[in-house]
Short mmCIF file of C-alpha atoms in Angstrom, two decimals:
data_model
loop_
_atom_site.label_atom_id
_atom_site.label_comp_id
_atom_site.label_asym_id
_atom_site.label_seq_id
_atom_site.Cartn_x
_atom_site.Cartn_y
_atom_site.Cartn_z
CA MET A 5 -97.22 161.22 218.09
CA VAL A 6 -94.42 158.00 217.06
CA THR A 7 -95.45 155.41 215.86
CA THR A 8 -93.08 151.82 215.21
CA SER A 9 -94.27 148.96 213.00
CA MET A 10 -93.24 145.87 213.75
CA GLY A 11 -90.50 144.49 211.09
CA SER A 12 -88.80 148.57 212.32
CA LEU A 13 -88.88 146.35 215.98
CA GLY A 14 -86.86 143.00 214.80
CA LYS A 15 -84.94 145.65 213.20
CA LEU A 16 -83.43 147.10 216.57
CA GLY A 17 -83.50 143.96 217.71
CA VAL A 18 -86.65 143.72 219.78
CA SER A 19 -88.14 140.36 220.26
CA THR A 20 -92.09 140.51 219.37
CA PRO A 21 -94.38 137.10 219.16
CA SER A 22 -93.76 136.84 215.62
CA ALA A 23 -89.59 137.86 214.95
CA LYS A 24 -89.93 134.41 217.79
CA ALA A 25 -92.52 132.12 216.96
CA ARG A 26 -91.65 131.81 213.30
CA PRO A 27 -88.35 130.06 214.35
CA VAL A 28 -89.34 128.40 217.24
CA ASP A 29 -92.24 126.62 214.94
CA VAL A 30 -89.77 125.72 211.71
CA VAL A 31 -87.66 123.71 214.48
CA SER A 32 -90.83 121.98 216.19
CA THR A 33 -91.83 121.03 212.95
CA ARG A 34 -88.69 119.92 212.20
CA VAL A 35 -87.77 118.23 214.84
CA HIS A 36 -91.41 115.84 215.05
CA ALA A 37 -91.29 115.34 211.11
CA VAL A 38 -88.02 113.52 212.04
CA ARG A 39 -89.07 111.40 215.15
CA ALA A 40 -91.47 110.61 212.89
CA ALA A 41 -89.07 109.71 210.67
CA TRP A 42 -87.52 107.51 213.15
CA LEU A 43 -90.73 105.62 214.27
CA LEU A 44 -92.75 105.23 211.30
CA ALA A 45 -89.20 103.19 210.75
CA ALA A 46 -88.94 101.80 213.48
CA ALA A 47 -92.67 100.78 212.46
CA VAL A 48 -91.29 98.94 209.00
CA VAL A 49 -89.04 96.54 210.81
CA GLY A 50 -91.60 95.46 213.02
CA VAL A 51 -93.57 94.58 210.44
CA CYS A 52 -90.84 93.01 208.43
CA VAL A 53 -90.52 90.35 210.64
CA ALA A 54 -94.40 89.96 211.56
CA GLY A 55 -94.10 89.06 207.25
CA PHE A 56 -91.27 86.64 207.83
CA TRP A 57 -92.58 85.11 210.90
CA ASN A 58 -92.20 81.88 210.70
CA VAL A 59 -94.97 80.47 212.85
CA ARG A 60 -94.49 76.87 212.45
CA ALA A 61 -90.33 77.17 213.09
CA VAL A 62 -90.64 79.23 215.87
CA ASP A 63 -93.31 78.85 218.03
CA GLY A 64 -92.44 74.91 218.32
CA LEU A 65 -88.88 75.90 219.36
CA GLY A 66 -90.09 77.00 222.60
CA VAL A 67 -92.83 74.04 223.88
CA ALA A 68 -89.97 71.35 222.48
CA ILE A 69 -87.47 72.94 224.90
CA PHE A 70 -89.65 73.99 227.69
CA VAL A 71 -93.79 72.40 226.93
CA SER A 72 -92.05 67.97 226.00
CA PRO A 73 -89.23 67.89 228.07
CA VAL A 74 -91.38 68.27 231.27
CA VAL A 75 -94.26 66.93 230.35
CA GLY A 76 -94.46 65.19 227.57
CA ALA A 77 -97.31 65.38 224.92
CA PHE A 78 -99.42 67.77 225.91
CA GLU A 79 -102.20 66.90 224.06
CA GLY A 80 -104.88 65.33 226.08
CA LEU A 81 -103.95 66.31 229.03
CA ALA A 82 -106.83 68.03 230.40
CA ASP A 83 -108.75 64.66 230.32
CA GLN A 84 -106.15 63.70 232.64
CA PHE A 85 -106.62 66.27 236.03
CA ALA A 86 -108.03 63.69 237.39
CA THR A 87 -105.15 61.29 237.62
CA ARG A 88 -102.23 63.77 237.53
CA GLY A 89 -103.45 65.93 239.76
CA PRO A 90 -103.82 69.91 240.39
CA ALA A 91 -99.93 70.52 241.57
CA PHE A 92 -99.11 69.12 238.02
CA GLY A 93 -101.00 71.86 235.91
CA VAL A 94 -99.06 73.99 237.50
CA LEU A 95 -95.95 73.07 236.65
CA PHE A 96 -97.75 72.32 232.93
CA ALA A 97 -98.48 76.10 233.00
CA ALA A 98 -94.92 77.46 234.26
CA ALA A 99 -93.61 75.34 231.34
CA ALA A 100 -95.88 76.61 229.01
CA GLY A 101 -94.99 80.13 230.14
CA LEU A 102 -91.13 79.33 229.32
CA ALA A 103 -92.23 77.95 226.01
CA ALA A 104 -94.42 81.30 225.21
CA THR A 105 -91.32 83.95 225.08
CA VAL A 106 -90.22 82.42 221.95
CA THR A 107 -93.21 82.80 220.24
CA ALA A 108 -95.40 85.62 218.29
CA SER A 109 -97.43 85.84 221.43
CA ASN A 110 -94.79 86.77 223.51
CA VAL A 111 -91.52 88.40 221.39
CA ALA A 112 -93.35 92.02 221.01
CA SER A 113 -92.62 91.66 225.16
CA PHE A 114 -89.09 92.65 224.65
CA ALA A 115 -90.09 96.04 222.98
CA LEU A 116 -90.72 97.32 226.59
CA LEU A 117 -87.46 96.54 227.61
CA PRO A 118 -86.12 99.30 226.71
CA PHE A 119 -88.13 101.65 228.37
CA LEU A 120 -88.45 99.36 231.96
CA ILE A 121 -84.90 98.97 232.13
CA PHE A 122 -84.64 103.23 231.50
CA ALA A 123 -86.99 103.23 234.08
CA VAL A 124 -84.85 101.56 236.98
CA CYS A 125 -81.36 102.82 235.92
CA GLY A 126 -79.70 104.83 238.01
CA VAL A 127 -81.10 103.99 241.35
CA TRP A 128 -79.93 101.20 244.29
CA ARG A 129 -80.55 97.82 243.68
CA GLY A 130 -83.13 97.79 245.90
CA SER A 131 -85.05 99.77 243.61
CA LEU A 132 -84.35 97.62 241.28
CA LEU A 133 -85.93 94.17 242.72
CA ARG A 134 -89.41 96.28 244.15
CA THR A 135 -89.87 97.36 240.14
CA LEU A 136 -89.88 93.93 238.89
CA GLY A 137 -91.73 93.70 241.67
CA MET A 138 -94.48 95.81 240.79
CA THR A 139 -94.60 94.49 237.18
CA ALA A 140 -94.25 90.70 238.17
CA ALA A 141 -96.85 91.41 240.93
CA THR A 142 -99.01 93.22 237.43
CA VAL A 143 -98.17 90.08 235.67
CA ALA A 144 -99.91 88.13 238.13
CA LEU A 145 -103.08 90.11 238.72
CA VAL A 146 -103.91 90.15 235.15
CA GLY A 147 -103.04 86.42 234.84
CA ALA A 148 -105.41 85.93 237.99
CA THR A 149 -108.05 87.67 236.97
CA TYR A 150 -108.57 85.58 233.67
CA GLY A 151 -107.44 82.01 235.61
CA VAL A 152 -110.36 83.04 237.33
CA PHE A 153 -112.84 83.51 234.07
CA ILE A 154 -111.48 80.21 233.20
CA GLY A 155 -112.29 78.06 236.77
CA ARG A 156 -115.95 79.30 236.51
CA LEU A 157 -116.09 77.93 233.08
CA GLY A 158 -115.25 75.00 234.66
CA PRO A 159 -114.73 71.95 231.59
CA GLU A 160 -117.77 72.58 228.84
CA GLY A 161 -117.23 76.20 229.06
CA ALA A 162 -113.87 76.43 228.70
CA ALA A 163 -114.11 73.65 225.36
CA ALA A 164 -116.67 75.87 223.77
CA PHE A 165 -114.21 78.84 224.53
CA ASN A 166 -111.51 77.51 223.58
CA ALA A 167 -113.54 76.79 219.77
CA SER A 168 -111.27 77.93 216.72
CA SER A 169 -113.44 81.08 215.88
CA ILE A 170 -114.04 82.59 219.83
CA ARG A 171 -109.90 82.36 219.48
CA GLY A 172 -109.42 83.42 216.62
CA ALA A 173 -111.33 86.48 217.36
CA GLN A 174 -109.87 86.45 221.43
CA SER A 175 -106.01 86.80 219.55
CA PHE A 176 -107.57 89.84 217.41
CA VAL A 177 -108.95 91.58 219.44
CA VAL A 178 -106.58 91.22 222.94
CA PHE A 179 -103.10 91.16 220.77
CA GLY A 180 -104.34 94.26 217.66
CA ALA A 181 -105.15 95.97 220.63
CA ILE A 182 -101.66 95.49 222.44
CA GLY A 183 -99.98 96.25 219.25
CA VAL A 184 -102.18 99.57 218.64
CA ALA A 185 -101.78 100.67 222.97
CA MET A 186 -97.35 100.49 221.83
CA LEU A 187 -98.14 102.34 219.23
CA VAL A 188 -99.05 105.27 221.02
CA GLY A 189 -97.17 104.65 223.64
CA ALA A 190 -93.90 105.23 220.77
CA ALA A 191 -95.97 108.27 220.01
CA PHE A 192 -96.11 109.60 224.07
CA GLU A 193 -92.83 108.40 224.53
CA PHE A 194 -91.45 110.43 221.63
CA GLY A 195 -92.95 113.87 222.22
CA LEU A 196 -95.37 113.41 219.11
CA LEU A 197 -98.42 113.61 221.46
CA ALA A 198 -97.61 117.50 222.83
CA GLY A 199 -100.61 119.23 221.92
CA LEU A 200 -102.48 116.71 223.53
CA THR A 201 -100.34 116.73 227.06
CA SER A 202 -99.94 119.79 227.58
CA ARG A 203 -103.02 119.60 228.96
CA PHE A 204 -102.31 117.78 231.50
CA SER A 205 -101.56 118.82 234.77
CA SER A 206 -98.07 118.64 236.04
CA THR A 207 -99.72 115.85 238.90
CA THR A 208 -100.00 113.67 236.11
CA HIS A 209 -97.37 114.25 234.31
CA ALA A 210 -95.09 113.73 237.71
CA PHE A 211 -98.17 110.46 238.18
CA LEU A 212 -96.92 109.23 235.33
CA ALA A 213 -93.46 109.45 235.33
CA LEU A 214 -92.70 107.47 238.06
CA ARG A 215 -91.12 104.57 237.96
CA GLY A 216 -94.14 102.15 239.61
CA VAL A 217 -96.45 103.39 237.18
CA ARG A 218 -93.95 102.72 234.36
CA ALA A 219 -93.74 99.63 235.80
CA MET A 220 -97.20 98.22 236.64
CA ALA A 221 -98.06 99.38 232.80
CA VAL A 222 -95.39 97.00 231.41
CA GLY A 223 -96.94 94.41 233.51
CA LEU A 224 -100.61 95.48 231.90
CA VAL A 225 -98.94 94.75 228.77
CA ILE A 226 -97.15 91.67 229.21
CA GLY A 227 -99.54 89.95 230.91
CA GLY A 228 -102.01 90.63 228.27
CA PHE A 229 -100.86 88.56 225.89
CA THR A 230 -101.78 85.85 228.56
CA LEU A 231 -105.35 86.81 227.87
CA GLY A 232 -105.08 86.20 223.19
CA ARG A 233 -102.94 82.91 223.06
CA PRO A 234 -104.38 80.82 219.98
CA LEU A 235 -101.93 78.09 220.18
CA ALA A 236 -102.77 74.88 221.31
CA VAL A 237 -100.54 74.25 224.18
CA PHE A 238 -101.11 77.41 226.15
CA ARG A 239 -105.39 76.50 225.48
CA GLU A 240 -104.97 72.80 226.90
CA VAL A 241 -102.96 74.47 229.21
CA LEU A 242 -107.01 76.25 229.86
CA LEU A 243 -108.17 73.51 229.57
CA TYR A 244 -106.63 71.81 232.49
CA ALA A 245 -107.18 75.13 234.73
CA ALA A 246 -111.31 74.21 234.46
CA GLN A 247 -111.31 71.12 234.90
CA PRO A 248 -112.20 71.58 239.20
CA SER A 249 -114.68 74.24 238.23
CA SER A 250 -112.48 76.32 240.78
CA PRO A 251 -112.05 80.08 240.59
CA TRP A 252 -109.44 79.47 243.00
CA TYR A 253 -107.89 77.14 240.66
CA GLY A 254 -107.41 78.44 237.85
CA ALA A 255 -106.78 81.93 238.84
CA LEU A 256 -103.71 80.01 240.70
CA VAL A 257 -102.80 78.12 236.62
CA VAL A 258 -102.99 81.09 235.10
CA ALA A 259 -101.03 83.48 236.75
CA THR A 260 -98.36 80.52 236.60
CA GLN A 261 -98.10 80.71 233.54
CA ALA A 262 -97.77 83.69 233.14
CA LEU A 263 -95.54 85.05 235.64
CA ALA A 264 -93.61 82.13 233.62
CA ASN A 265 -94.10 83.63 231.10
CA PHE A 266 -92.09 87.17 232.41
CA ALA A 267 -89.70 85.07 233.69
CA VAL A 268 -86.64 85.39 230.59
CA PRO A 269 -87.70 89.50 230.16
CA ALA A 270 -87.40 89.74 234.36
CA ALA A 271 -83.08 88.43 233.74
CA VAL A 272 -82.82 90.28 230.80
CA VAL A 273 -83.93 93.81 232.26
CA ALA A 274 -82.14 92.42 236.23
CA SER A 275 -78.86 91.54 234.16
CA VAL A 276 -78.76 94.41 232.49
CA VAL A 277 -79.10 96.72 234.93
CA ILE A 278 -76.70 94.96 236.89
CA THR A 279 -74.35 95.26 234.78
CA ARG A 280 -74.28 97.78 232.56
CA GLN A 281 -76.72 100.39 235.62
CA GLY A 282 -74.14 102.78 235.42
CA ARG A 283 -73.12 103.08 232.04
CA ILE A 284 -76.80 103.60 230.87
CA ALA A 285 -78.06 106.00 234.10
CA LEU A 286 -74.68 108.23 232.29
CA TRP A 287 -75.93 108.15 228.33
CA ALA A 288 -79.74 108.39 229.40
CA SER A 289 -78.95 111.51 231.73
CA ASP A 290 -76.51 113.04 229.46
CA GLN A 291 -78.15 112.21 225.55
CA PRO A 292 -81.92 111.90 226.83
CA GLN A 293 -83.26 112.20 224.12
CA ARG A 294 -81.56 108.89 223.15
CA ALA A 295 -82.37 107.25 225.59
CA ALA A 296 -86.02 108.21 224.67
CA ALA A 297 -85.59 107.68 220.90
CA LEU A 298 -84.79 103.77 221.53
CA SER A 299 -86.98 103.22 224.08
CA ALA A 300 -89.70 105.18 221.25
CA CYS A 301 -88.51 103.16 218.28
CA ALA A 302 -88.74 99.89 220.43
CA LEU A 303 -92.10 100.12 220.97
CA ALA A 304 -93.61 101.51 217.56
CA ALA A 305 -91.48 98.37 216.33
CA GLY A 306 -93.29 96.07 217.98
CA GLY A 307 -96.57 97.35 217.86
CA ALA A 308 -96.29 97.40 214.70
CA PHE A 309 -95.76 93.42 214.32
CA LEU A 310 -98.64 92.72 216.92
CA THR A 311 -100.21 94.90 215.29
CA PHE A 312 -99.20 93.27 211.25
CA TYR A 313 -99.58 89.84 212.27
CA TRP A 314 -102.16 89.74 214.48
CA ALA A 315 -104.79 92.05 213.04
CA VAL A 316 -104.54 92.78 209.57
CA SER A 317 -102.89 90.42 207.83
CA ARG A 318 -106.20 88.70 209.69
CA VAL A 319 -108.13 90.87 208.02
CA TRP A 320 -106.03 90.70 204.95
CA PRO A 321 -104.52 87.42 204.48
CA ALA A 322 -103.00 87.68 201.37
CA ILE A 323 -101.07 90.51 202.84
CA GLY A 324 -99.22 88.29 205.42
CA ARG A 325 -96.65 85.35 205.93
CA TRP A 326 -94.32 86.50 203.42
CA GLY A 327 -91.49 83.29 203.84
CA PHE A 328 -94.57 81.40 203.63
CA GLN A 329 -96.05 83.38 199.77
CA LEU A 330 -92.35 83.18 199.03
CA GLY A 331 -90.95 79.19 199.27
CA ILE A 332 -88.67 80.95 201.71
CA TYR A 333 -90.35 78.55 204.86
CA GLN A 334 -92.67 74.82 203.69
#
C-alpha cells in the first residue's frame, strides 16, 4: 500500500483544505482588520464633531434663518391657536422642519446620503424620483404616526409630555438607538458581519439589496429624527399640533415637519445624481469596495456622532461639550 501525506500532496501541487484555508483566512483577517480600522477612524471623526459641536450657535442658526422670518418669535404660539388657525400650524411646522436641517438632532441625516445616492445611481431619472418618493413617504409615515399620538394627547397631555425630564429621556433613547443602528449598518455595509449575514437566504440578500428597501430604511431613520427633538421650537410645534385634540391634525402637522426636515437632504441627493449620475455609477461599478467604504464610513461617522452626543455624554456629561469646557465657546 502506498501512503501519501497531506504535506506531500501540497508539494506536488495538489490542493488540500489546509493548503488553501490558511492563506484565505489570513487575507480575510487582514481585510476585516483594515475595514474595522477605517470604520473606527470614521467613528472618531464623528465623536470629535460631537465633542466640539456648538449647540448655541449652530442649532440657533436654523431658527434664525427659517423660523424667525416666517413666524417671528415662536414662544407661546400654541396659546394663539384660536386666532392663528390650523393653516398657520402647517406653516410653522414646515419652517421648523427646515430649521432642523442644521441641528444636532438632524445633521447625521447627511451621513445617510452616500448610502442613498449609490442606491439610485445608474438608473434612469424616473427611478430617482420614485426612490426619493419612497423615502419621503416613509418619512411622512413616521411623522404622521407620531402626530397621531400627539394629537390624541390634547393640549394638557402634550404639555405634560413636553416636560424637561421626559423630552430628555426621549432624545436619549431615540437618538442613541438611531446612532447604534447606523453603526451596525456601517458594519453590515462593509461586510464585517459576514458571519451573521452568511446565514441569510439568497432571497433575503436580494430583498435587502433592493433600492426601495434601502430608500425606506433611510426614510425610517430620517423620520425617526422627528421623534426625539428636545429643542424649544420643535416642542412648540408639538404643542400647537395638539391644541385641537385631533389625531388627524396632529398627523398633518408633524408629517409636514418631518418632510420639511427631509427637503434639503433630498435636494442634495437629486442634484448629485442628476449632475454626476454617470460618473458615480461608473466609479461605483469599477470600485465597488471603495463605494462600500465611503457609504460605511459615512454611516459610522453619523452613528458615532449621535451615540456620543445624545447618549454617552448624557450619561457622563464631563466627557462631552469639549468646546465649552476648553473655553472656545461661550
